C-alpha positions as CSV (number, residue, x, y, z in Angstrom):
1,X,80.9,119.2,83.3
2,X,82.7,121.9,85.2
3,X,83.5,125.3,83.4
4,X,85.9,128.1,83.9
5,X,87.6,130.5,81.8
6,X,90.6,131.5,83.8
7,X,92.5,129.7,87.0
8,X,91.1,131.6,89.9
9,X,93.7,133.8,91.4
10,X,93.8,132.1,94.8
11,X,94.6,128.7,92.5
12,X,97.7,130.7,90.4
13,X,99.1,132.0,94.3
14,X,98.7,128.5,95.2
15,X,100.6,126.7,92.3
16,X,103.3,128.9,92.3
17,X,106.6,127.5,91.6
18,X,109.4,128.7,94.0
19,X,111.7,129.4,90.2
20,X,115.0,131.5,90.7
21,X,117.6,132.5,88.5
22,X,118.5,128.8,87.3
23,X,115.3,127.7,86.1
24,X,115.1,130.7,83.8
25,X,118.7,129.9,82.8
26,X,117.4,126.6,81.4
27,X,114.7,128.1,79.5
28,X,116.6,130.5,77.8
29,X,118.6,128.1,76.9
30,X,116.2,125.7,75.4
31,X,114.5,128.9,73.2
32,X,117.8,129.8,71.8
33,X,118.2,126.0,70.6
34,X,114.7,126.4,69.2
35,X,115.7,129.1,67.3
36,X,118.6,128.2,66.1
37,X,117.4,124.8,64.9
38,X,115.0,127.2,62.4
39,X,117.6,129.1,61.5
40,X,119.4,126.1,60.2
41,X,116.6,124.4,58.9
42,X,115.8,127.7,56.7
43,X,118.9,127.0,54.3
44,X,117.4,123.9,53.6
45,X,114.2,126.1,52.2
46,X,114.3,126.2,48.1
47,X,110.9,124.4,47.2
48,X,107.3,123.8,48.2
49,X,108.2,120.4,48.9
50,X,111.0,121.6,51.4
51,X,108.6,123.7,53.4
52,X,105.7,121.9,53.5
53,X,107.2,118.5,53.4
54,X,111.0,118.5,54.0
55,X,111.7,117.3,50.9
56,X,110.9,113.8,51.4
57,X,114.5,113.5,53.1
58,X,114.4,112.5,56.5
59,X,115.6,109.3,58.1
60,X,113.1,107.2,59.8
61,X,114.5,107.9,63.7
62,X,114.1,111.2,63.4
63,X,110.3,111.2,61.5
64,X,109.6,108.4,63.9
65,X,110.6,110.7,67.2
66,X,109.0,113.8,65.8
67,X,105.6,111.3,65.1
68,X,105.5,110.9,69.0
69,X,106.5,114.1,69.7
70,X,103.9,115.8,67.9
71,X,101.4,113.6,70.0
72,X,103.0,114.8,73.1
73,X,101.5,118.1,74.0
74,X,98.9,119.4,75.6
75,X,97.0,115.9,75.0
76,X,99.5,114.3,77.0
77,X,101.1,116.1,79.5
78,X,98.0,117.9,81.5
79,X,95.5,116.0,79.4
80,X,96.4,112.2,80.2
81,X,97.5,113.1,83.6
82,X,94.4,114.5,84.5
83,X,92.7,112.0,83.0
84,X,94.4,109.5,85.4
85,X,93.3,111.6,88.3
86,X,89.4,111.4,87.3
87,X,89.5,107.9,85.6
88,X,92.6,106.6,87.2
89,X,94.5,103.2,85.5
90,X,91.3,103.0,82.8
91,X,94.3,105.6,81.4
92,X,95.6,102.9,80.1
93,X,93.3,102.5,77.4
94,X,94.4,105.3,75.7
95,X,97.7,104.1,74.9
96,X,96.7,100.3,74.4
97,X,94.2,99.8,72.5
98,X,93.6,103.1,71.3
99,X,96.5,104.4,69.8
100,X,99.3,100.9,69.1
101,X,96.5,99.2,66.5
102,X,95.9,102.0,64.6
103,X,99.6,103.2,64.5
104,X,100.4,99.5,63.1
105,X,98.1,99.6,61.1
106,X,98.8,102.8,59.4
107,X,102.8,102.1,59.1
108,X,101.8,98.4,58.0
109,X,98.7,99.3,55.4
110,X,98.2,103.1,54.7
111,X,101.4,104.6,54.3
112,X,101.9,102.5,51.5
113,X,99.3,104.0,49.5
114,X,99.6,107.9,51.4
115,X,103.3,107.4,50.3
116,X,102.9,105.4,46.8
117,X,100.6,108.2,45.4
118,X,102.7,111.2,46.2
119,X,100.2,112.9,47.9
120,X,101.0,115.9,50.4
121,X,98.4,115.5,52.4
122,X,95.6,113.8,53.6
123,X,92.7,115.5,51.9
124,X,94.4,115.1,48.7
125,X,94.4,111.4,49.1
126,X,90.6,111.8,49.3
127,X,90.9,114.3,45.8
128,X,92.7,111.2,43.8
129,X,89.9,108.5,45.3
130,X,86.9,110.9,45.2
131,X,86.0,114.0,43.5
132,X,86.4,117.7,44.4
133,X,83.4,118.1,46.5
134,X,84.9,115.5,49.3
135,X,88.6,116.8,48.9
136,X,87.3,120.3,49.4
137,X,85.1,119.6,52.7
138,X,87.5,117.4,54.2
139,X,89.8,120.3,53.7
140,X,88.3,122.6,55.2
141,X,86.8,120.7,58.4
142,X,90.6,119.7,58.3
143,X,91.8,123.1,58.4
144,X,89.2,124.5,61.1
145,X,90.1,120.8,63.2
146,X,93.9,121.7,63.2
147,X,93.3,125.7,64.3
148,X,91.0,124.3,67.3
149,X,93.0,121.5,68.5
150,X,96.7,124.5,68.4
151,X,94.5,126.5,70.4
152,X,94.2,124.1,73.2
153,X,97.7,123.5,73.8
154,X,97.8,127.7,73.8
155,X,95.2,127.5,76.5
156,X,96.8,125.0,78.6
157,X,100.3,126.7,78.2
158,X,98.6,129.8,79.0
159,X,97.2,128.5,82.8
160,X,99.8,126.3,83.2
161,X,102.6,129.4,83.2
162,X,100.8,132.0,84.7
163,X,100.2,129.6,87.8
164,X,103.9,128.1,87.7
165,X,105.9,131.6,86.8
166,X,103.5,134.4,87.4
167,X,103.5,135.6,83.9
168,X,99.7,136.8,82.8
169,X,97.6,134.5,80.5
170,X,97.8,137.2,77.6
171,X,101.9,137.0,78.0
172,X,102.7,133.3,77.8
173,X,100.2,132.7,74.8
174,X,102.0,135.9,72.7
175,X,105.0,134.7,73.8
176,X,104.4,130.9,72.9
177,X,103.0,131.9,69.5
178,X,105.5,134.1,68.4
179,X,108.2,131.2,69.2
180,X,106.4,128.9,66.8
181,X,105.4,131.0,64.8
182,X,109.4,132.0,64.4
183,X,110.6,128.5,63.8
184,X,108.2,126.8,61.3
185,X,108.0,130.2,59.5
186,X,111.8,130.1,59.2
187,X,112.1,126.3,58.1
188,X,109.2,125.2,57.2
189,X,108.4,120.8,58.7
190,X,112.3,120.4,58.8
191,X,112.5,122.8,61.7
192,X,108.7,121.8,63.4
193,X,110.7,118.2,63.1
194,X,113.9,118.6,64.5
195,X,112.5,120.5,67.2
196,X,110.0,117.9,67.8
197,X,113.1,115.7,68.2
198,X,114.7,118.1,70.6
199,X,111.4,118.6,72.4
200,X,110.8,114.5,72.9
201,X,114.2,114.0,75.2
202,X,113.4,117.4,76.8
203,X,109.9,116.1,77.5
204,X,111.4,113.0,79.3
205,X,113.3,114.9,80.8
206,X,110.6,116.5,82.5
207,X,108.3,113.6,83.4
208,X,110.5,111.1,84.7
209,X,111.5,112.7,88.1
210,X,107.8,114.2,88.9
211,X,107.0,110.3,88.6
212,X,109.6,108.9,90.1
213,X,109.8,111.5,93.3
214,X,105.7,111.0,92.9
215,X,105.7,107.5,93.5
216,X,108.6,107.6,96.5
217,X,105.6,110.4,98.0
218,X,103.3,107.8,98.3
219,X,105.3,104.8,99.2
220,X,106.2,103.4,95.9
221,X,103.2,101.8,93.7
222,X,102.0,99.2,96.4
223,X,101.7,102.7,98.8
224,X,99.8,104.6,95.9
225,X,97.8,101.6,95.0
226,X,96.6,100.6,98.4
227,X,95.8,104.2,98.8
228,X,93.7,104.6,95.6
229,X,92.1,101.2,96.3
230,X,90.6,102.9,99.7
231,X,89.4,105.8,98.8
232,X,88.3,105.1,94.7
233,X,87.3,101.9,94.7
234,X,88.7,98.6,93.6
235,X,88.5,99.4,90.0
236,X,90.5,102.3,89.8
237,X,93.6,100.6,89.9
238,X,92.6,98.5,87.4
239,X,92.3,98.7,83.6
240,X,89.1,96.5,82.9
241,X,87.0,96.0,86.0
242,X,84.1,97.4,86.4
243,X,83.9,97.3,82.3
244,X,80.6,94.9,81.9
245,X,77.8,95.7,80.2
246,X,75.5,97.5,82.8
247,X,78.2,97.4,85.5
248,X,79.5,101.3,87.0
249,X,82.5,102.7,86.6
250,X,84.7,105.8,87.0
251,X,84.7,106.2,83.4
252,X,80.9,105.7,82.4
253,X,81.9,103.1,79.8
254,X,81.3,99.6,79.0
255,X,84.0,97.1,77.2
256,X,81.9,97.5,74.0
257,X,81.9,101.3,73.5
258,X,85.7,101.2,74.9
259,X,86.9,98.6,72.2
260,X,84.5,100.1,69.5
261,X,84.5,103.3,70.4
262,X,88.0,104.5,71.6
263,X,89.9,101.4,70.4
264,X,88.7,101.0,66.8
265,X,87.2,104.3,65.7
266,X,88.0,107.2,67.9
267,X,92.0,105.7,67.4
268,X,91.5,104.6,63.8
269,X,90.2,108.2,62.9
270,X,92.9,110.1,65.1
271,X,96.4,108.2,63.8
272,X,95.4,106.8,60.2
273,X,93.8,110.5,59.2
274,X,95.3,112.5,61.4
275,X,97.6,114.8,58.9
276,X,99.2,116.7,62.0
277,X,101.0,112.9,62.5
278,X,100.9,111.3,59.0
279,X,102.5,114.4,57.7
280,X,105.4,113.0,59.4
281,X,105.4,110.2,58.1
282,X,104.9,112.0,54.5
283,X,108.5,113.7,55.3
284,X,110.5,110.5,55.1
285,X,113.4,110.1,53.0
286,X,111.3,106.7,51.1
287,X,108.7,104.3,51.7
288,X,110.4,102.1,54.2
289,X,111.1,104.8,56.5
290,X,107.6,106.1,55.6
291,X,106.6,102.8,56.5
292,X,108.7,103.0,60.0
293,X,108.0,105.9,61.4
294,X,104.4,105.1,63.1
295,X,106.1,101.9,64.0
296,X,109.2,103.5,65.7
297,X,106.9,105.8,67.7
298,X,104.6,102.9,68.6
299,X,107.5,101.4,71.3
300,X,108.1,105.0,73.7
301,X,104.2,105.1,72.9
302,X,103.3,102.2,74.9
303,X,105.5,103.1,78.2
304,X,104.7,107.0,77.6
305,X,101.6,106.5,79.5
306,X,103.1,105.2,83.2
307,X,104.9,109.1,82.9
308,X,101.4,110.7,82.4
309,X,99.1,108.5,84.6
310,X,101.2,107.9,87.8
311,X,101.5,111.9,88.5
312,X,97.8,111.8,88.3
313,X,97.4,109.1,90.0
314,X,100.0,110.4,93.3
315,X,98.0,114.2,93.0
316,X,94.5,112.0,93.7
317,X,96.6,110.3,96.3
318,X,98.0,113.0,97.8
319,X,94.9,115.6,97.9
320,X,91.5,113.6,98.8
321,X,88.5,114.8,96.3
322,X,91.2,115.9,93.5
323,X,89.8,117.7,90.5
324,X,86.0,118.4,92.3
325,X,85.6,122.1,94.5
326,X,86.1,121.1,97.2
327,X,89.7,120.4,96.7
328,X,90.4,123.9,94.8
329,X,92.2,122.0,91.9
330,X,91.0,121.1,88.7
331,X,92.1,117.9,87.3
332,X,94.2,119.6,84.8
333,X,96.0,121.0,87.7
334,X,97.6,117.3,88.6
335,X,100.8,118.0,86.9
336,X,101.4,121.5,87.9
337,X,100.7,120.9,91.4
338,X,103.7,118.0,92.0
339,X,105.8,120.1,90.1
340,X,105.3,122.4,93.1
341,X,105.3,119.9,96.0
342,X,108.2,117.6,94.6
343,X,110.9,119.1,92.0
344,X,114.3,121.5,93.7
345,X,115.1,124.3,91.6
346,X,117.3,123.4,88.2
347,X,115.0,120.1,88.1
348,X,112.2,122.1,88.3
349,X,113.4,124.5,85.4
350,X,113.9,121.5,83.4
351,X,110.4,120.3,84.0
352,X,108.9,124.1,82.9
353,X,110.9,123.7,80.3
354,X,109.5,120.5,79.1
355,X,105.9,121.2,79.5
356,X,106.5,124.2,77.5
357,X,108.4,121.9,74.9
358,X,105.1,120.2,75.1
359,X,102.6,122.4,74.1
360,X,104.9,123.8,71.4
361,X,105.2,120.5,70.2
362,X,101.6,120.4,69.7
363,X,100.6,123.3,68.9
364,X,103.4,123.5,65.9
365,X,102.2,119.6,64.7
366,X,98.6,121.0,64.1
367,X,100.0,124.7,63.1
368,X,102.4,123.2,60.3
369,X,99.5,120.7,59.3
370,X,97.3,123.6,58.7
371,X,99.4,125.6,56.8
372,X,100.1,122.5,54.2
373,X,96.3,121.5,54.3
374,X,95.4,125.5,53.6
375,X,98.2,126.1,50.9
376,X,98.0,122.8,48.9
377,X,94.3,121.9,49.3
378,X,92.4,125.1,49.2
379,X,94.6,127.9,47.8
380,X,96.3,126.5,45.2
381,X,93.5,124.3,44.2
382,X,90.6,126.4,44.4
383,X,90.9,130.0,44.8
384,X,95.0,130.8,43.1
385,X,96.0,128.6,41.0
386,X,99.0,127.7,38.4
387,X,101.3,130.2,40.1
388,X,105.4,129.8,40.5
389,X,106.4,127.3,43.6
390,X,108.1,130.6,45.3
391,X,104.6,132.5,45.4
392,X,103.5,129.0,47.4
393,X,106.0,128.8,49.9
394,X,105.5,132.9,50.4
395,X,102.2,131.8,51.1
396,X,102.9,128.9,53.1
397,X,104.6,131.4,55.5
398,X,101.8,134.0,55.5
399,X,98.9,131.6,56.3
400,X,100.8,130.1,59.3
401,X,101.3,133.3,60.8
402,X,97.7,133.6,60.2
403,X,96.9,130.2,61.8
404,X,98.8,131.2,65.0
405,X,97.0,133.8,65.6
406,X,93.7,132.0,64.6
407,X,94.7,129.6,67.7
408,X,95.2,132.4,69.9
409,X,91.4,132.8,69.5
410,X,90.3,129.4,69.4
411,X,92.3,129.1,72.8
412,X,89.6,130.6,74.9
413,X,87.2,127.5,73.7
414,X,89.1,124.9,75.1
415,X,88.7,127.0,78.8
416,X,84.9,125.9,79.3
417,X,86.7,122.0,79.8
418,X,87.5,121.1,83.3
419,X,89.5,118.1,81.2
420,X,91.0,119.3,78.4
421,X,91.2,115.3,77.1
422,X,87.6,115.7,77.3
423,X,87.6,118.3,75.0
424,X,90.1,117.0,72.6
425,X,88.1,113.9,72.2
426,X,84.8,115.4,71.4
427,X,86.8,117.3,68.3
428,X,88.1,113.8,67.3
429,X,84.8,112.3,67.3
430,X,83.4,115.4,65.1
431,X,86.3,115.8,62.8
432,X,88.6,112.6,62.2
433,X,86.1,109.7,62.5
434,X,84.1,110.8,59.7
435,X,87.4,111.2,57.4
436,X,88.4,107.5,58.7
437,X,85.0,106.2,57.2
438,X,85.1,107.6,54.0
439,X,88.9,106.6,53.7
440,X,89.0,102.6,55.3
441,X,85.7,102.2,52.8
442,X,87.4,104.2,49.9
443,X,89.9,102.3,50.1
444,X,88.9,99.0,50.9
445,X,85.3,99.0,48.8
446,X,86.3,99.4,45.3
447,X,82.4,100.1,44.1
448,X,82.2,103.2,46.9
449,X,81.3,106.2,44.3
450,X,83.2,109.2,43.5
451,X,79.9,111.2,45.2
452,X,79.7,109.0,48.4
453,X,82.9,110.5,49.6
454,X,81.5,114.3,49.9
455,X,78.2,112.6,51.3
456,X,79.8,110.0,54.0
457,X,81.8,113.0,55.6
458,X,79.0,115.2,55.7
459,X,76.6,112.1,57.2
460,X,79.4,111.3,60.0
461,X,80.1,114.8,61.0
462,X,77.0,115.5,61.3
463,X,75.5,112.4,63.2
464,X,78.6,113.0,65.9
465,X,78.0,116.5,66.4
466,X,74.1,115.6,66.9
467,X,74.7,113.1,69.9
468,X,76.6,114.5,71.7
469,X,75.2,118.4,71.5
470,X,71.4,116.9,71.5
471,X,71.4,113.4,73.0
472,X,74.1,113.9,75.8
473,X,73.9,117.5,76.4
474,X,69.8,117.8,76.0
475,X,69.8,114.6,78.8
476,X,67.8,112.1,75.5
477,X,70.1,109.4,76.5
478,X,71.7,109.7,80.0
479,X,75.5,109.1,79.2
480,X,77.5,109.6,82.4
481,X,80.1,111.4,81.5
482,X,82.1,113.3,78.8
483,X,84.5,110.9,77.8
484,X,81.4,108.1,77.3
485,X,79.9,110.1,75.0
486,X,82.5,111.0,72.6
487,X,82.7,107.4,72.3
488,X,79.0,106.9,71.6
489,X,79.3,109.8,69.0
490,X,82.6,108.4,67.4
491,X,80.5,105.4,66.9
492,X,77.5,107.5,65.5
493,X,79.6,109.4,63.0
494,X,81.1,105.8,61.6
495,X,77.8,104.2,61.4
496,X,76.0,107.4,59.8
497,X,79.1,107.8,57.5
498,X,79.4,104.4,56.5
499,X,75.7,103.8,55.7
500,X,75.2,107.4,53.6
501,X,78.2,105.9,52.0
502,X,76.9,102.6,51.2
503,X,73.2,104.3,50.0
504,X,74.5,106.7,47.9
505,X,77.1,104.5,46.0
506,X,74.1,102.3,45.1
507,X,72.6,105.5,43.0
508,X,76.1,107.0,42.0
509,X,78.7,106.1,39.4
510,X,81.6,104.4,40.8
511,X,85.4,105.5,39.5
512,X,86.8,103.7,36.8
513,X,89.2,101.1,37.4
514,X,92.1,102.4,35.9
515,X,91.3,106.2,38.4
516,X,91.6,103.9,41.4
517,X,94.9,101.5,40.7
518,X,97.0,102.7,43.7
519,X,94.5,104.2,45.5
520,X,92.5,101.2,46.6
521,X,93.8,97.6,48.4
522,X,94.9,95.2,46.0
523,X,95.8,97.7,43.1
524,X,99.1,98.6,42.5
525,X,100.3,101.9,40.3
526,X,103.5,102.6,38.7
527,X,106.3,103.6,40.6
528,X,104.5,102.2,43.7
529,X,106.7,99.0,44.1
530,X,110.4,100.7,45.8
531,X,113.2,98.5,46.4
532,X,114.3,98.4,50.4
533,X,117.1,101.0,50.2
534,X,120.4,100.3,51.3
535,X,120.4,98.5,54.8
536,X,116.5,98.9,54.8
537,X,116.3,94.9,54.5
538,X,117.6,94.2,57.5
539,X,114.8,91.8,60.0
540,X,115.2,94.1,62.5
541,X,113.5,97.3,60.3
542,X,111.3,94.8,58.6
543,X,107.7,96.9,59.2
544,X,106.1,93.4,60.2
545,X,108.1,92.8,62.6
546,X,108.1,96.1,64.1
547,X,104.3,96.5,64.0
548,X,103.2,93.2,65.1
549,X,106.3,93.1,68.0
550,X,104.2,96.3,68.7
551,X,100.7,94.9,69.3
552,X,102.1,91.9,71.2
553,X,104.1,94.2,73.9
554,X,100.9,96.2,74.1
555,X,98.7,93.5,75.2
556,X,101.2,91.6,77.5
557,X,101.3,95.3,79.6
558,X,97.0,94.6,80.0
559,X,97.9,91.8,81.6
560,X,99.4,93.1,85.2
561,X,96.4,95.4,85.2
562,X,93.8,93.4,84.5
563,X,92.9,91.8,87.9
């Protein structure tokens, strides 16, 4: 693993965008609209319930754009691209099996039950199921997950503009902060999700001519592939070869640990736990569109990646040894650097633009997460309780200005990561694969005990956090590269989580079975059953349709890349 803290100054001369009075036009332009969207969003403001969770109001287009946009940032953009560069079309995986099942499966089988019980967040799902203990640590491991994942989309801002634009690190993370920590301190989710909304054209916007002028670089995808083929290898164009058991790849992992390990519980744990993404969800105007929204993201979802992985794939085209020392660029660097080569001024502006949308995107997901996770689940439940709803929202907007600046310090973490996907994927396998075990068995194992919650997300944490800072990094096991072990430890935590689970619910006392009606598959609770609202029962929003339409489109795009 390569480290670095800043982008060596020779690197920020060379990635230098040629910007002029147009592309700045473009930005102002876009942070006035961001703005002014909270300022509108702020009338909306008179409850708890408006500010944390837009007063279960919106439709499912807009919940359903903002779910994909608040994937988009930093993950996305420099992560996925870079990603490509290193791993090249193994990208794919990413999308394809690891993010369209579990997005199903959460519109199709959780939100019913996240939605039914009225909960406002994810821990508090694990409060009505469990007991206090498990609500309390998966709050705060939530809490500390959401700070550390804002602070890389700070970090990658922060190179990112002071190699394009010349502004100092310090100056484009104070600047970034104080933008979204304007907006969601204004209005609250209703103004993190319209923005989101905004932010998701403007992202496209960004992304489609860097690809498009990328591929036209290198002779269109029969130049770039022919290319890649030469100089990689024969299975870097391709999605599964090289994937046996034993065989050697690019990505140092077999089929197994990629269907098991990124497809069913690094994904699983990221979209069906995930409160930065179900919160959206959460924020729909009723259970359909509850329902819908993980289901309308899952379409752009699936053809999001060809915008991410062909710029990497052109920058390892374009510059032999990409992303190693020799080259000077990191792999992070992918996106930045065609910016440079390929985008006229105006274009260019629009693309700054964008990958600052990005990371703002991202940053305010996990940001306006934190603050409902901190306010609802540990303040109000634990240290000030009973008070008026106006002394919470009051303190809704103080702890998010506190968890902006929190991610200003949490940004310098993610700088030791070459790959910043690297990094993101070793905080999934700590924090959100534990929380998936406790919740698929809580839910699905109606004899799981009240104490086996607190005790499975301890077990998995733990056992994650032990492979890959022992067994990988102390060289126990030789696991060739970053990304292979976060999917051996993802599969660590679930199997050390699920087992402590199991063991202690043999000891403990279950719930009774009228605590769990609603709260585990095959119960129902009252008010759970909601009629379709009007239009709602239309075939083309049935959730079936949509999810399993999903999953079929998903596999048919394997099948190009599979030879």
């Amino acid at each position: 693993m390569q480290t670095q803290t800043h982008m060596p100054n020779h690197l920020a001369a060379e990635l230098r965008l040629p910007t002029n009075w147009l592309d700045y036009v473009i930005l102002a332009i876009y942070f006035v609209a961001v703005l002014g969207i909270g300022f509108a969003a702020r009338r909306s403001v008179k409850t708890s319930l408006d500010f944390f969770l837009s007063g279960r109001s919106l439709p499912a287009w807009v919940t359903g754009l903002a779910f994909i946009a608040a994937n988009l940032g930093a993950t996305e953009i420099l992560g996925m691209a870079a990603n490509s560069a290193q791993y090249g079309v193994y990208t794919t995986h990413w999308y394809w099996i690891g993010a369209i099942p579990a997005m199903v499966f959460l519109g199709l089988v959780m939100m019913p039950f996240y939605y039914g019980s009225k909960v406002r967040s994810v821990p508090e799902f694990l409060l009505l199921r469990f007991d206090r203990g498990a609500h309390l640590l998966s709050s705060i491991l939530f809490a500390f997950a959401a700070i550390l994942i804002a602070g890389v989309n700070l970090y990658a801002l922060a190179i990112v503009v002071e190699a394009l634009l010349g502004w100092p690190e310090w100056v484009s993370i104070v600047v970034a902060g104080f933008f979204v920590l304007a907006y969601i301190t204004l209005g609250g989710l209703s103004s993190a999700i319209y923005n989101e909304v905004l932010q998701f054209f403007v992202i496209l916007a960004a992304l489609i001519p860097i690809t498009i002028l990328g591929l036209k670089k290198v002779g269109g995808w029969d130049g770039l592939s022919d290319t890649l083929t030469e100089s990689k290898g024969g299975d870097f164009m391709t999605a599964w070869g090289g994937t046996g058991i034993g065989s050697d790849n690019p990505l140092g992992a077999n089929w197994l640990t990629i269907v098991l390990g990124l497809g069913f519980v690094l994904s699983f744990g990221y979209w069906t736990t995930n409160f930065a993404e179900v919160q959206r969800a959460l924020s729909a105007k009723n259970l359909s569109a509850a329902q819908r929204t993980p289901l309308i993201a899952a379409f752009p979802k699936i053809f999001i990646v060809f915008l991410v992985m062909i710029p990497g794939l052109v920058a390892a085209a374009l510059v032999p040894q990409f992303g190693t020392p020799d080259s000077g660029y990191q792999y992070n660097d992918a996106i930045p650097f065609l910016m440079r080569e390929l985008l006229p001024n105006g274009v260019l502006g629009i693309a700054v633009t964008g990958l600052l949308a990005a990371f703002m995107a991202g940053m305010a997901a996990n940001v306006s997460s934190f603050n409902t996770v901190f306010t609802n689940d540990i303040w109000s439940k634990y240290v000030v309780r009973d008070r008026d709803d106006s002394y919470y929202v009051g303190f809704g907007r103080i702890i998010t200005a506190i968890g902006v600046l929190a991610s200003i310090g949490t940004a310098f973490l993610a700088s030791s990561f070459s790959n910043i996907m690297s990094y993101l994927q070793t905080l999934f396998s700590f924090f959100n694969v534990p929380m998936f075990v406790v919740f698929i068995i809580g839910m699905f194992w109606r004899r799981a005990s009240m104490k086996s919650g607190f005790w499975g997300l301890l077990a998995g944490t733990t056992a994650a956090m032990i492979n890959y800072f022992v067994i990988y990094k102390q060289d126990i096991i030789d696991i060739p590269t970053d990304q292979g072990a976060n999917f051996v430890s993802a599969i660590a935590g679930f199997v050390a989580g699920a087992v402590v689970m199991f063991a202690v619910s043999l000891f403990t006392a279950p719930k009774p079975d009228e605590d769990l009606q609603g709260l585990v598959y095959g119960t129902r609770s009252p008010g759970m059953e909601e009629p379709p609202a009007a239009g709602d029962d239309a075939w083309y929003r049935k959730p079936a349709l949509l999810g399993w339409g999903a999953v079929v489109l998903a596999a048919a795009c394997y099948i190009p890349f599979s030879f």
